[in-house]
PDB file of C-alpha atoms in Angstrom:
ATOM      1  CA  MET O   1     -18.565  -4.765  -6.850  1.00  0.00           C
ATOM      2  CA  GLN O   2     -16.818  -5.748  -3.651  1.00  0.00           C
ATOM      3  CA  THR O   3     -19.314  -8.566  -3.182  1.00  0.00           C
ATOM      4  CA  VAL O   4     -18.240  -9.914  -6.604  1.00  0.00           C
ATOM      5  CA  LEU O   5     -14.559  -9.675  -5.907  1.00  0.00           C
ATOM      6  CA  ARG O   6     -14.931 -11.237  -2.402  1.00  0.00           C
ATOM      7  CA  ALA O   7     -16.939 -14.102  -4.078  1.00  0.00           C
ATOM      8  CA  LEU O   8     -14.101 -14.661  -6.653  1.00  0.00           C
ATOM      9  CA  ASN O   9     -11.516 -14.617  -3.895  1.00  0.00           C
ATOM     10  CA  GLN O  10     -13.563 -17.230  -1.941  1.00  0.00           C
ATOM     11  CA  LEU O  11     -13.472 -19.431  -5.098  1.00  0.00           C
ATOM     12  CA  ILE O  12      -9.641 -19.561  -4.744  1.00  0.00           C
ATOM     13  CA  ALA O  13      -9.734 -19.907  -1.000  1.00  0.00           C
ATOM     14  CA  ASP O  14     -12.065 -22.933  -1.262  1.00  0.00           C
ATOM     15  CA  GLY O  15      -9.964 -24.450  -4.033  1.00  0.00           C
ATOM     16  CA  VAL O  16     -12.720 -24.289  -6.777  1.00  0.00           C
ATOM     17  CA  ILE O  17     -10.274 -22.288  -8.989  1.00  0.00           C
ATOM     18  CA  GLU O  18      -6.659 -21.600  -8.843  1.00  0.00           C
ATOM     19  CA  ILE O  19      -6.491 -18.085 -10.346  1.00  0.00           C
ATOM     20  CA  TYR O  20      -8.656 -15.441 -11.990  1.00  0.00           C
ATOM     21  CA  ALA O  21      -8.325 -11.942 -13.279  1.00  0.00           C
ATOM     22  CA  ILE O  22     -10.751  -9.139 -14.128  1.00  0.00           C
ATOM     23  CA  GLY O  23     -10.823  -7.994 -17.809  1.00  0.00           C
ATOM     24  CA  GLY O  24     -13.068  -6.074 -20.061  1.00  0.00           C
ATOM     25  CA  ALA O  25     -14.316  -2.588 -19.342  1.00  0.00           C
ATOM     26  CA  VAL O  26     -14.275  -2.809 -15.627  1.00  0.00           C
ATOM     27  CA  ALA O  27     -10.421  -3.645 -15.733  1.00  0.00           C
ATOM     28  CA  ALA O  28      -9.895  -0.950 -18.381  1.00  0.00           C
ATOM     29  CA  ALA O  29     -11.524   1.534 -15.883  1.00  0.00           C
ATOM     30  CA  PHE O  30      -8.495   0.863 -13.613  1.00  0.00           C
ATOM     31  CA  TYR O  31      -6.353   2.516 -16.282  1.00  0.00           C
ATOM     32  CA  ILE O  32      -8.530   4.843 -18.441  1.00  0.00           C
ATOM     33  CA  THR O  33     -11.705   6.778 -18.150  1.00  0.00           C
ATOM     34  CA  ALA O  34     -14.746   4.766 -17.289  1.00  0.00           C
ATOM     35  CA  ALA O  35     -16.999   3.440 -20.066  1.00  0.00           C
ATOM     36  CA  GLN O  36     -20.409   1.841 -19.629  1.00  0.00           C
ATOM     37  CA  THR O  37     -20.494  -1.861 -19.115  1.00  0.00           C
ATOM     38  CA  GLU O  38     -23.185  -3.859 -17.745  1.00  0.00           C
ATOM     39  CA  ASP O  39     -21.203  -6.846 -16.447  1.00  0.00           C
ATOM     40  CA  ILE O  40     -17.964  -7.780 -14.796  1.00  0.00           C
ATOM     41  CA  ASP O  41     -15.791 -10.099 -16.909  1.00  0.00           C
ATOM     42  CA  ALA O  42     -13.772 -12.646 -14.704  1.00  0.00           C
ATOM     43  CA  PHE O  43     -11.291 -14.657 -16.646  1.00  0.00           C
ATOM     44  CA  MET O  44     -10.235 -17.842 -15.032  1.00  0.00           C
ATOM     45  CA  VAL O  45      -8.478 -21.113 -15.370  1.00  0.00           C
ATOM     46  CA  LEU O  46     -11.373 -23.516 -14.847  1.00  0.00           C
ATOM     47  CA  PRO O  47     -11.339 -26.916 -13.289  1.00  0.00           C
ATOM     48  CA  THR O  48     -11.246 -29.793 -15.707  1.00  0.00           C
ATOM     49  CA  SER O  49     -12.624 -33.345 -15.547  1.00  0.00           C
ATOM     50  CA  ALA O  50     -10.417 -36.391 -15.797  1.00  0.00           C
ATOM     51  CA  SER O  51     -11.033 -36.480 -19.410  1.00  0.00           C
ATOM     52  CA  GLY O  52      -9.848 -32.941 -19.803  1.00  0.00           C
ATOM     53  CA  LEU O  53     -13.298 -31.259 -20.186  1.00  0.00           C
ATOM     54  CA  VAL O  54     -13.704 -27.779 -18.758  1.00  0.00           C
ATOM     55  CA  LEU O  55     -16.102 -27.863 -15.810  1.00  0.00           C
ATOM     56  CA  LEU O  56     -18.274 -24.798 -15.348  1.00  0.00           C
ATOM     57  CA  THR O  57     -20.733 -26.404 -12.886  1.00  0.00           C
ATOM     58  CA  PRO O  58     -18.517 -26.262  -9.766  1.00  0.00           C
ATOM     59  CA  VAL O  59     -17.822 -22.585 -10.292  1.00  0.00           C
ATOM     60  CA  TYR O  60     -21.541 -21.757 -10.816  1.00  0.00           C
ATOM     61  CA  GLU O  61     -22.483 -23.841  -7.780  1.00  0.00           C
ATOM     62  CA  ALA O  62     -19.878 -22.249  -5.562  1.00  0.00           C
ATOM     63  CA  LEU O  63     -21.011 -18.722  -6.665  1.00  0.00           C
ATOM     64  CA  THR O  64     -24.545 -19.592  -6.017  1.00  0.00           C
ATOM     65  CA  ALA O  65     -23.651 -20.825  -2.562  1.00  0.00           C
ATOM     66  CA  LEU O  66     -21.935 -17.459  -1.911  1.00  0.00           C
ATOM     67  CA  GLY O  67     -25.157 -15.598  -2.788  1.00  0.00           C
ATOM     68  CA  GLY O  68     -24.986 -15.219  -6.540  1.00  0.00           C
ATOM     69  CA  ILE O  69     -28.064 -15.657  -8.616  1.00  0.00           C
ATOM     70  CA  VAL O  70     -27.677 -17.451 -12.017  1.00  0.00           C
ATOM     71  CA  GLU O  71     -29.203 -15.524 -14.822  1.00  0.00           C
ATOM     72  CA  GLY O  72     -28.480 -17.006 -18.088  1.00  0.00           C
ATOM     73  CA  GLU O  73     -24.758 -17.057 -18.561  1.00  0.00           C
ATOM     74  CA  TYR O  74     -24.266 -14.611 -15.686  1.00  0.00           C
ATOM     75  CA  VAL O  75     -24.131 -14.925 -11.973  1.00  0.00           C
ATOM     76  CA  ARG O  76     -25.615 -11.785 -10.414  1.00  0.00           C
ATOM     77  CA  PHE O  77     -24.246 -10.222  -7.245  1.00  0.00           C
ATOM     78  CA  GLY O  78     -26.366  -7.156  -6.246  1.00  0.00           C
ATOM     79  CA  SER O  79     -26.584  -4.923  -9.274  1.00  0.00           C
ATOM     80  CA  TRP O  80     -23.522  -6.612 -10.982  1.00  0.00           C
ATOM     81  CA  PRO O  81     -23.955  -9.600 -13.458  1.00  0.00           C
ATOM     82  CA  LEU O  82     -20.656 -11.648 -13.368  1.00  0.00           C
ATOM     83  CA  GLN O  83     -19.593 -13.397 -16.552  1.00  0.00           C
ATOM     84  CA  ILE O  84     -17.244 -16.430 -16.092  1.00  0.00           C
ATOM     85  CA  LEU O  85     -14.873 -16.708 -18.902  1.00  0.00           C
ATOM     86  CA  SER O  86     -12.223 -19.403 -19.499  1.00  0.00           C
ATOM     87  CA  ASP O  87      -8.584 -19.161 -20.563  1.00  0.00           C
ATOM     88  CA  GLY O  88      -9.807 -20.169 -23.998  1.00  0.00           C
ATOM     89  CA  ASN O  89      -6.778 -19.218 -25.897  1.00  0.00           C
ATOM     90  CA  SER O  90      -3.074 -18.668 -25.385  1.00  0.00           C
ATOM     91  CA  LEU O  91      -3.561 -14.810 -25.128  1.00  0.00           C
ATOM     92  CA  VAL O  92      -6.127 -15.056 -22.422  1.00  0.00           C
ATOM     93  CA  ALA O  93      -4.143 -17.673 -20.566  1.00  0.00           C
ATOM     94  CA  GLU O  94      -1.014 -15.246 -20.648  1.00  0.00           C
ATOM     95  CA  ALA O  95      -3.112 -12.294 -19.622  1.00  0.00           C
ATOM     96  CA  ILE O  96      -4.416 -14.296 -16.543  1.00  0.00           C
ATOM     97  CA  ARG O  97      -0.920 -15.305 -15.431  1.00  0.00           C
ATOM     98  CA  GLU O  98       0.519 -11.796 -15.966  1.00  0.00           C
ATOM     99  CA  ALA O  99      -2.305  -9.936 -14.280  1.00  0.00           C
ATOM    100  CA  VAL O 100      -1.419  -7.461 -11.495  1.00  0.00           C
ATOM    101  CA  SER O 101      -2.693  -7.489  -7.963  1.00  0.00           C
ATOM    102  CA  VAL O 102      -4.650  -4.446  -6.886  1.00  0.00           C
ATOM    103  CA  ALA O 103      -7.100  -3.468  -4.330  1.00  0.00           C
ATOM    104  CA  TYR O 104     -10.669  -2.250  -4.829  1.00  0.00           C
ATOM    105  CA  ASP O 105     -11.839  -0.511  -1.845  1.00  0.00           C
ATOM    106  CA  GLY O 106      -9.847  -2.775   0.430  1.00  0.00           C
ATOM    107  CA  VAL O 107     -10.613  -5.996  -1.368  1.00  0.00           C
ATOM    108  CA  THR O 108      -7.719  -7.570  -3.210  1.00  0.00           C
ATOM    109  CA  THR O 109      -8.163  -8.618  -6.793  1.00  0.00           C
ATOM    110  CA  ARG O 110      -6.167  -8.967 -10.014  1.00  0.00           C
ATOM    111  CA  VAL O 111      -6.668  -7.118 -13.199  1.00  0.00           C
ATOM    112  CA  PHE O 112      -5.260  -7.538 -16.650  1.00  0.00           C
ATOM    113  CA  ARG O 113      -2.136  -5.413 -17.604  1.00  0.00           C
ATOM    114  CA  PRO O 114      -3.070  -2.642 -20.133  1.00  0.00           C
ATOM    115  CA  GLU O 115      -1.124  -4.252 -23.058  1.00  0.00           C
ATOM    116  CA  TYR O 116      -3.250  -7.421 -22.534  1.00  0.00           C
ATOM    117  CA  LEU O 117      -6.575  -5.452 -22.299  1.00  0.00           C
ATOM    118  CA  CYS O 118      -5.624  -3.898 -25.628  1.00  0.00           C
ATOM    119  CA  ALA O 119      -4.501  -7.159 -27.196  1.00  0.00           C
ATOM    120  CA  ILE O 120      -7.681  -8.969 -26.274  1.00  0.00           C
ATOM    121  CA  ALA O 121      -9.781  -5.995 -27.406  1.00  0.00           C
ATOM    122  CA  LEU O 122      -7.968  -6.139 -30.776  1.00  0.00           C
ATOM    123  CA  GLN O 123      -8.492  -9.959 -30.959  1.00  0.00           C
ATOM    124  CA  THR O 124     -12.110  -9.539 -30.157  1.00  0.00           C
ATOM    125  CA  GLY O 125     -12.443  -6.801 -32.814  1.00  0.00           C
ATOM    126  CA  ARG O 126     -15.730  -5.065 -32.238  1.00  0.00           C
ATOM    127  CA  THR O 127     -16.095  -1.339 -32.760  1.00  0.00           C
ATOM    128  CA  LYS O 128     -16.282  -0.678 -29.042  1.00  0.00           C
ATOM    129  CA  ASP O 129     -13.112  -2.814 -28.569  1.00  0.00           C
ATOM    130  CA  HIS O 130     -11.192  -0.690 -31.144  1.00  0.00           C
ATOM    131  CA  LEU O 131     -12.413   2.488 -29.474  1.00  0.00           C
ATOM    132  CA  ARG O 132     -11.133   1.211 -26.171  1.00  0.00           C
ATOM    133  CA  VAL O 133      -7.614   0.578 -27.536  1.00  0.00           C
ATOM    134  CA  ALA O 134      -7.675   4.137 -29.027  1.00  0.00           C
ATOM    135  CA  THR O 135      -8.641   5.454 -25.610  1.00  0.00           C
ATOM    136  CA  PHE O 136      -5.527   3.742 -24.102  1.00  0.00           C
ATOM    137  CA  PHE O 137      -3.346   5.341 -26.513  1.00  0.00           C
ATOM    138  CA  GLU O 138      -4.958   8.816 -26.237  1.00  0.00           C
ATOM    139  CA  GLN O 139      -4.587   8.608 -22.433  1.00  0.00           C
ATOM    140  CA  ASP O 140      -0.991   7.404 -22.534  1.00  0.00           C
ATOM    141  CA  ALA O 141      -2.310   4.291 -20.599  1.00  0.00           C
ATOM    142  CA  VAL O 142      -0.447   1.595 -22.619  1.00  0.00           C
ATOM    143  CA  GLN O 143       3.117   1.280 -23.931  1.00  0.00           C
ATOM    144  CA  LEU O 144       3.354   0.626 -27.651  1.00  0.00           C
ATOM    145  CA  LYS O 145       6.372  -1.587 -27.424  1.00  0.00           C
ATOM    146  CA  GLN O 146       4.943  -3.818 -24.734  1.00  0.00           C
ATOM    147  CA  LEU O 147       1.697  -4.101 -26.580  1.00  0.00           C
ATOM    148  CA  GLN O 148       3.535  -4.970 -29.874  1.00  0.00           C
ATOM    149  CA  ALA O 149       5.535  -7.558 -28.039  1.00  0.00           C
ATOM    150  CA  VAL O 150       2.250  -9.247 -26.843  1.00  0.00           C
ATOM    151  CA  LEU O 151       0.689  -8.977 -30.358  1.00  0.00           C
ATOM    152  CA  ARG O 152       3.735 -10.396 -31.986  1.00  0.00           C
ATOM    153  CA  ARG O 153       3.654 -13.454 -29.759  1.00  0.00           C
ATOM    154  CA  HIS O 154       0.047 -14.107 -30.549  1.00  0.00           C
ATOM    155  CA  GLY O 155       0.035 -13.304 -34.297  1.00  0.00           C
ATOM    156  CA  LEU O 156      -2.151 -10.068 -33.878  1.00  0.00           C
ATOM    157  CA  GLU O 157       0.128  -7.207 -35.210  1.00  0.00           C
ATOM    158  CA  LYS O 158      -2.096  -6.631 -38.192  1.00  0.00           C
ATOM    159  CA  ALA O 159      -5.047  -5.884 -35.925  1.00  0.00           C
ATOM    160  CA  LEU O 160      -3.066  -2.953 -34.465  1.00  0.00           C
ATOM    161  CA  LEU O 161      -2.265  -1.793 -37.937  1.00  0.00           C
ATOM    162  CA  ARG O 162      -5.970  -1.667 -38.795  1.00  0.00           C
ATOM    163  CA  ILE O 163      -6.579   0.494 -35.687  1.00  0.00           C
ATOM    164  CA  ALA O 164      -3.788   2.846 -36.527  1.00  0.00           C
ATOM    165  CA  LEU O 165      -5.072   3.252 -40.041  1.00  0.00           C
ATOM    166  CA  MET O 166      -8.631   3.911 -38.815  1.00  0.00           C
ATOM    167  CA  LEU O 167      -7.981   6.257 -35.972  1.00  0.00           C
ATOM    168  CA  PRO O 168      -5.757   9.201 -35.419  1.00  0.00           C
ATOM    169  CA  LEU O 169      -3.476   7.409 -33.019  1.00  0.00           C
ATOM    170  CA  PRO O 170       0.091   8.594 -32.249  1.00  0.00           C
ATOM    171  CA  ILE O 171       1.369   5.091 -33.373  1.00  0.00           C
ATOM    172  CA  GLN O 172       1.265   5.334 -37.155  1.00  0.00           C
ATOM    173  CA  GLU O 173       4.829   6.352 -37.435  1.00  0.00           C
ATOM    174  CA  ALA O 174       6.007   3.444 -35.319  1.00  0.00           C
ATOM    175  CA  LEU O 175       4.359   0.818 -37.265  1.00  0.00           C
TER     176      LEU O 175
ATOM    177  CA  MET X   1     -22.229  37.948 -29.418  1.00  0.00           C
ATOM    178  CA  GLU X   2     -18.527  38.515 -29.866  1.00  0.00           C
ATOM    179  CA  ASP X   3     -16.885  36.545 -32.751  1.00  0.00           C
ATOM    180  CA  ILE X   4     -14.343  33.879 -31.725  1.00  0.00           C
ATOM    181  CA  ARG X   5     -11.348  33.267 -34.017  1.00  0.00           C
ATOM    182  CA  PRO X   6     -11.226  29.658 -35.150  1.00  0.00           C
ATOM    183  CA  GLU X   7      -7.749  29.228 -33.699  1.00  0.00           C
ATOM    184  CA  ASP X   8      -8.930  30.504 -30.331  1.00  0.00           C
ATOM    185  CA  LYS X   9     -11.973  28.151 -30.424  1.00  0.00           C
ATOM    186  CA  MET X  10      -9.601  25.274 -31.136  1.00  0.00           C
ATOM    187  CA  ALA X  11      -7.148  26.221 -28.328  1.00  0.00           C
ATOM    188  CA  PHE X  12     -10.116  26.512 -25.940  1.00  0.00           C
ATOM    189  CA  ASN X  13     -11.452  23.099 -26.978  1.00  0.00           C
ATOM    190  CA  LEU X  14      -8.054  21.499 -26.545  1.00  0.00           C
ATOM    191  CA  ARG X  15      -7.701  23.001 -23.067  1.00  0.00           C
ATOM    192  CA  ALA X  16     -11.221  21.964 -22.064  1.00  0.00           C
ATOM    193  CA  LYS X  17     -10.545  18.391 -23.352  1.00  0.00           C
ATOM    194  CA  ALA X  18      -7.164  18.297 -21.612  1.00  0.00           C
ATOM    195  CA  SER X  19      -8.608  19.424 -18.189  1.00  0.00           C
ATOM    196  CA  MET X  20     -11.604  16.991 -18.531  1.00  0.00           C
ATOM    197  CA  ARG X  21      -9.040  14.173 -19.149  1.00  0.00           C
ATOM    198  CA  ALA X  22      -6.954  15.160 -16.211  1.00  0.00           C
ATOM    199  CA  TYR X  23     -10.100  15.337 -13.928  1.00  0.00           C
ATOM    200  CA  LEU X  24     -11.248  11.870 -15.274  1.00  0.00           C
ATOM    201  CA  GLN X  25      -7.783  10.340 -14.937  1.00  0.00           C
ATOM    202  CA  ALA X  26      -7.513  11.585 -11.416  1.00  0.00           C
ATOM    203  CA  LYS X  27     -10.504   9.575 -10.358  1.00  0.00           C
ATOM    204  CA  SER X  28      -9.831   6.297  -8.435  1.00  0.00           C
ATOM    205  CA  TRP X  29     -10.770   2.926  -9.787  1.00  0.00           C
ATOM    206  CA  VAL X  30     -13.618   2.794  -7.126  1.00  0.00           C
ATOM    207  CA  GLU X  31     -14.943   6.140  -8.319  1.00  0.00           C
ATOM    208  CA  LYS X  32     -14.879   5.154 -11.832  1.00  0.00           C
ATOM    209  CA  VAL X  33     -16.742   1.896 -11.168  1.00  0.00           C
ATOM    210  CA  GLU X  34     -19.321   3.860  -9.287  1.00  0.00           C
ATOM    211  CA  SER X  35     -19.664   6.056 -12.177  1.00  0.00           C
ATOM    212  CA  ILE X  36     -20.309   2.973 -14.280  1.00  0.00           C
ATOM    213  CA  GLU X  37     -22.899   1.798 -11.705  1.00  0.00           C
ATOM    214  CA  ARG X  38     -24.687   5.270 -11.959  1.00  0.00           C
ATOM    215  CA  MET X  39     -24.620   5.049 -15.818  1.00  0.00           C
ATOM    216  CA  ASN X  40     -26.224   1.557 -15.552  1.00  0.00           C
ATOM    217  CA  ALA X  41     -28.935   2.859 -13.137  1.00  0.00           C
ATOM    218  CA  PHE X  42     -29.744   5.746 -15.525  1.00  0.00           C
ATOM    219  CA  SER X  43     -29.801   3.318 -18.574  1.00  0.00           C
ATOM    220  CA  LYS X  44     -32.227   1.039 -16.675  1.00  0.00           C
ATOM    221  CA  ILE X  45     -34.497   3.941 -15.839  1.00  0.00           C
ATOM    222  CA  ALA X  46     -34.385   5.217 -19.553  1.00  0.00           C
ATOM    223  CA  ARG X  47     -35.164   1.690 -20.815  1.00  0.00           C
ATOM    224  CA  GLU X  48     -38.121   1.300 -18.437  1.00  0.00           C
ATOM    225  CA  ALA X  49     -39.391   4.852 -19.404  1.00  0.00           C
ATOM    226  CA  MET X  50     -39.145   3.958 -23.202  1.00  0.00           C
ATOM    227  CA  ARG X  51     -40.817   0.524 -22.558  1.00  0.00           C
ATOM    228  CA  LYS X  52     -43.707   2.300 -20.762  1.00  0.00           C
ATOM    229  CA  ARG X  53     -44.031   4.873 -23.323  1.00  0.00           C
ATOM    230  CA  MET X  54     -44.157   2.418 -26.216  1.00  0.00           C
ATOM    231  CA  ALA X  55     -46.794   0.322 -24.353  1.00  0.00           C
ATOM    232  CA  GLU X  56     -48.894   3.440 -23.871  1.00  0.00           C
ATOM    233  CA  GLU X  57     -48.534   4.377 -27.516  1.00  0.00           C
ATOM    234  CA  LYS X  58     -49.481   0.825 -28.588  1.00  0.00           C
ATOM    235  CA  ALA X  59     -52.539   0.912 -26.276  1.00  0.00           C
ATOM    236  CA  ALA X  60     -53.647   4.287 -27.647  1.00  0.00           C
ATOM    237  CA  ASN X  61     -53.185   3.019 -31.288  1.00  0.00           C
ATOM    238  CA  ASP X  62     -55.199  -0.081 -30.486  1.00  0.00           C
ATOM    239  CA  SER X  63     -58.052   1.729 -28.979  1.00  0.00           C
ATOM    240  CA  GLU X  64     -58.080   4.125 -32.040  1.00  0.00           C
ATOM    241  CA  ALA X  65     -58.278   1.133 -34.254  1.00  0.00           C
ATOM    242  CA  LEU X  66     -61.272  -0.286 -32.606  1.00  0.00           C
TER     243      LEU X  66
END
């Protein structure tokens, strides 16, 4: 894991990307109990061409030069496949901007705030994403008001209502 | 075996869950990621064992069919 984070930090140091943040289950494990995942999701503002096209090649080339092995859509460092994800929508772009700096075993990195992890999970909308949001509530790891504010900005309030109706969450009265 | 009243069983389960949650939440991010790595290693072993078993069963079925 440290190797992956060092490689991501090196991308910034080398000017390949400007900013990144860890999302998905690995970031969620910063706040709640660990759940199995087989990859690390790194969300980043990718470089663009003069015509505005997103450029993935410079990122993959830089990661390969840092010891990563490209396997399909992943770049593997040791036992961890790294998935590069872009700031594809306004919610993800905001999540990257608002991410918090933390340390992983001495390596500085950035992780999404809990309300953004939940909002992105609600936007993605798979069963495992719903369960992750439920876990955030069960473990008091997300503030309802902060999550609602994010959801409101991105038109996702109804997704939370669906979760509240599906699962015994302590948020039904607040909705 | 001694009978346990349903309300005692429920209270015990709630206490057990709360203590497990406290234990899990007390873990650091590094410890939690290490536990994910262990889960992945076990999954890989399980997948390989399953693949091997299926191959052996297929080979046995094929030889029976001959």
